mmCIF file of C-alpha atoms in Angstrom:
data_model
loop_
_atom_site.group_PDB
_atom_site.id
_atom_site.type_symbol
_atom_site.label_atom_id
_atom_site.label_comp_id
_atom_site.label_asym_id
_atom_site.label_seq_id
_atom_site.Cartn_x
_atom_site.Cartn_y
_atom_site.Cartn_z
ATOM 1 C CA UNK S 1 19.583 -147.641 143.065
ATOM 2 C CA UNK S 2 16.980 -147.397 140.436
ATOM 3 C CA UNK S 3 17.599 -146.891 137.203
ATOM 4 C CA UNK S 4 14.461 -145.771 134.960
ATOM 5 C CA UNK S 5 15.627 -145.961 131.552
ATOM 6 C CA UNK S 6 14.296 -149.137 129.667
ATOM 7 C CA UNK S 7 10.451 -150.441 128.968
ATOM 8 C CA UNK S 8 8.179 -150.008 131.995
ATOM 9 C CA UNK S 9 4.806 -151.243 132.006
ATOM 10 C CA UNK S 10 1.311 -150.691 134.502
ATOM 11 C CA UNK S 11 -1.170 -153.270 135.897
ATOM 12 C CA UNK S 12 -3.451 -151.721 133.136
ATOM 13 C CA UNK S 13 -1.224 -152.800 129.906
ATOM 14 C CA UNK S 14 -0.163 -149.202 129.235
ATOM 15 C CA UNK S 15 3.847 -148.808 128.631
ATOM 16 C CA UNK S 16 6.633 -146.209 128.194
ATOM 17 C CA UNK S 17 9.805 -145.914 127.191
ATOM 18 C CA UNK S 18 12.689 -143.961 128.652
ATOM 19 C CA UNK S 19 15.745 -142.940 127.496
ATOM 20 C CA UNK S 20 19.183 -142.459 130.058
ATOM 21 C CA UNK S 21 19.294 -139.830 132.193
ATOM 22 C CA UNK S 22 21.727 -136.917 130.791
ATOM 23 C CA UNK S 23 24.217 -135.105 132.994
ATOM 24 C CA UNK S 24 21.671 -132.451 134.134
ATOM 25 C CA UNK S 25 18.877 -135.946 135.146
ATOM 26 C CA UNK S 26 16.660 -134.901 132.529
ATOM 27 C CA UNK S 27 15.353 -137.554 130.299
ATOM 28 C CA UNK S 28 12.660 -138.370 127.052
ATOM 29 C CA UNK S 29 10.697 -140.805 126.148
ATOM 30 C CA UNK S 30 7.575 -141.964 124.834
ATOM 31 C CA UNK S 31 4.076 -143.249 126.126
ATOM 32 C CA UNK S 32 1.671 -145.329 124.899
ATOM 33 C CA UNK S 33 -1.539 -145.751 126.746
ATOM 34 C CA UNK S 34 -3.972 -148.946 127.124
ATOM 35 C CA UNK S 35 -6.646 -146.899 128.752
ATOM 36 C CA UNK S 36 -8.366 -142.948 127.479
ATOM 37 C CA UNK S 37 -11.302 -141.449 127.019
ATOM 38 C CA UNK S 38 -11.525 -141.485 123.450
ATOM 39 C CA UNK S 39 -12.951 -142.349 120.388
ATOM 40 C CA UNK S 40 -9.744 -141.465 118.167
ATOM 41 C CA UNK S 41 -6.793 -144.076 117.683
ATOM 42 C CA UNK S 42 -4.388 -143.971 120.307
ATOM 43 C CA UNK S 43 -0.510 -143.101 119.517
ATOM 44 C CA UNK S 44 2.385 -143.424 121.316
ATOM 45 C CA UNK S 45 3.147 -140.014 123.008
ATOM 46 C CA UNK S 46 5.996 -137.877 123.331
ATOM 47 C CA UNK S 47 7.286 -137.125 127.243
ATOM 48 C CA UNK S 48 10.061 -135.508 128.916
ATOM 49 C CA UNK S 49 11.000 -135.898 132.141
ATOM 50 C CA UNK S 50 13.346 -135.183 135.241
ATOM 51 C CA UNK S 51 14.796 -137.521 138.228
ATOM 52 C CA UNK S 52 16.182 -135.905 141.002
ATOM 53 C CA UNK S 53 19.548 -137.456 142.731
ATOM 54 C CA UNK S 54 19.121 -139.989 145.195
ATOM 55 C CA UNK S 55 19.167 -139.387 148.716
ATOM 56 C CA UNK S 56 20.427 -141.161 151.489
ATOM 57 C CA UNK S 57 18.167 -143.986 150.800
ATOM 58 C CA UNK S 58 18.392 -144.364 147.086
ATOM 59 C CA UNK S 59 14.520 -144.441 146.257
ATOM 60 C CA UNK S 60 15.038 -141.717 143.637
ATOM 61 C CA UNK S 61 12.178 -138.752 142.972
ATOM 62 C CA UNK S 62 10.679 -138.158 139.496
ATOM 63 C CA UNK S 63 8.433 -136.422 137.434
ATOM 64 C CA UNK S 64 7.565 -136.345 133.357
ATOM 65 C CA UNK S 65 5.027 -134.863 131.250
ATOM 66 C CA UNK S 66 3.469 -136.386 128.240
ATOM 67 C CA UNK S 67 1.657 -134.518 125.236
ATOM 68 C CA UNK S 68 -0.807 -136.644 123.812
ATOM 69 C CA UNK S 69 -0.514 -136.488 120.151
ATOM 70 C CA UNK S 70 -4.443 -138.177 119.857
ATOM 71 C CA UNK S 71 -6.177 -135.921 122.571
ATOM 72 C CA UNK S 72 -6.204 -132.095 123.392
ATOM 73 C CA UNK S 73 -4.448 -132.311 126.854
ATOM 74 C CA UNK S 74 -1.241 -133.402 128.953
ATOM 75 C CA UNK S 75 -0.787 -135.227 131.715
ATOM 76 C CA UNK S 76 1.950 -134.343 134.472
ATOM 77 C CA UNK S 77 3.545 -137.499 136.752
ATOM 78 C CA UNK S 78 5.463 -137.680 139.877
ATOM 79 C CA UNK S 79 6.501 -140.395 141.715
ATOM 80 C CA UNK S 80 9.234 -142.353 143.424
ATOM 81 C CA UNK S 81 11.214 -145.545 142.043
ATOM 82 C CA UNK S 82 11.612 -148.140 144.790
ATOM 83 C CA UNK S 83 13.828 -151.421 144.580
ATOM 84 C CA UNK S 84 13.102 -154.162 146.965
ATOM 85 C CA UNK S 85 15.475 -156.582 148.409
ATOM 86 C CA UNK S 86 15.706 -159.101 145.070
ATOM 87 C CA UNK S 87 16.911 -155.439 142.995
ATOM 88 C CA UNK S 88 13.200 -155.253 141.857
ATOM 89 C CA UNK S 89 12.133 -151.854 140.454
ATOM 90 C CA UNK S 90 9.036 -150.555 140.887
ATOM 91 C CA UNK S 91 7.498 -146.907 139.857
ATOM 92 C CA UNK S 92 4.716 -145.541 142.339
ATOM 93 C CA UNK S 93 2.964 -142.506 140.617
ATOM 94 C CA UNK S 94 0.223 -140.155 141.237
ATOM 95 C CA UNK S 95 -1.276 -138.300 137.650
ATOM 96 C CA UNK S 96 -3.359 -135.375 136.755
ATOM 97 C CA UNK S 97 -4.586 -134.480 133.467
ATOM 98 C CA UNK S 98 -5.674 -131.251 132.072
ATOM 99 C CA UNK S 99 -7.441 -131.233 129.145
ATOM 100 C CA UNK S 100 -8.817 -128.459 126.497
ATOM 101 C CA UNK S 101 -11.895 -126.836 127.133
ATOM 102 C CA UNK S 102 -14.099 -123.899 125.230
ATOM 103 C CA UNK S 103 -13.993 -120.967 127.899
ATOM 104 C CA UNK S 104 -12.420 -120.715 131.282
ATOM 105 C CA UNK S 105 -16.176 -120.876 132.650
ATOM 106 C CA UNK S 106 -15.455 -124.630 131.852
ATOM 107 C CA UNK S 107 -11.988 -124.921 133.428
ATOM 108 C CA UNK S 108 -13.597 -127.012 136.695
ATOM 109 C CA UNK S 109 -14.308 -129.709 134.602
ATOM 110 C CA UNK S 110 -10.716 -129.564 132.807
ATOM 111 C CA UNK S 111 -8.843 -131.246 135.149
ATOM 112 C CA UNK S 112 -8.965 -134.869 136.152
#
């Protein structure tokens, strides 16, 4: 079974933190990107997330937000936690971010 609380890091340098899971499988956290569209410093960023039980075959569900504290947007994950056969964990997750625009005449280009 996976267990997501600790340090995990991407193929692109970026890293987050994660507390344990409460009673209700919520959990916080912070992130700290290596890549964004920026010219302003990046900070670590507050997130709060959720991991649903377990099923039958132990790959556990999840999904956290983050708030960037350097950028006017947030970015929602899901994914899935996967442990192969030597009990290594590994987070698959698909991202979209939704960032501040002027007028809603500009919300199609909002959304990556």
């Amino acid at each position: 079974q996976c267990n997501l609380q600790g340090l995990w890091r991407n193929q692109l340098g970026s890293n987050m933190t994660l507390s344990a899971l409460d009673a209700e499988g919520t959990f916080t956290g912070s992130y700290h990107t290596a890549v964004a569209a920026t010219n302003k410093r990046i900070l670590a960023s507050p997130l709060r997330g959720a991991q649903q039980q377990p099923g039958t075959k132990g790959q556990a569900t999840f999904g956290f937000t983050v708030q960037w504290q350097f950028a006017d947007s947030v970015t929602a994950f899901v994914g899935q936690c996967f442990v192969d056969h030597r009990g290594k964990e590994t987070l698959e997750t698909t991202w979209l971010l939704r960032e501040e625009v002027p007028t809603r005449r500009d919300s199609w280009k909002a959304t990556r």
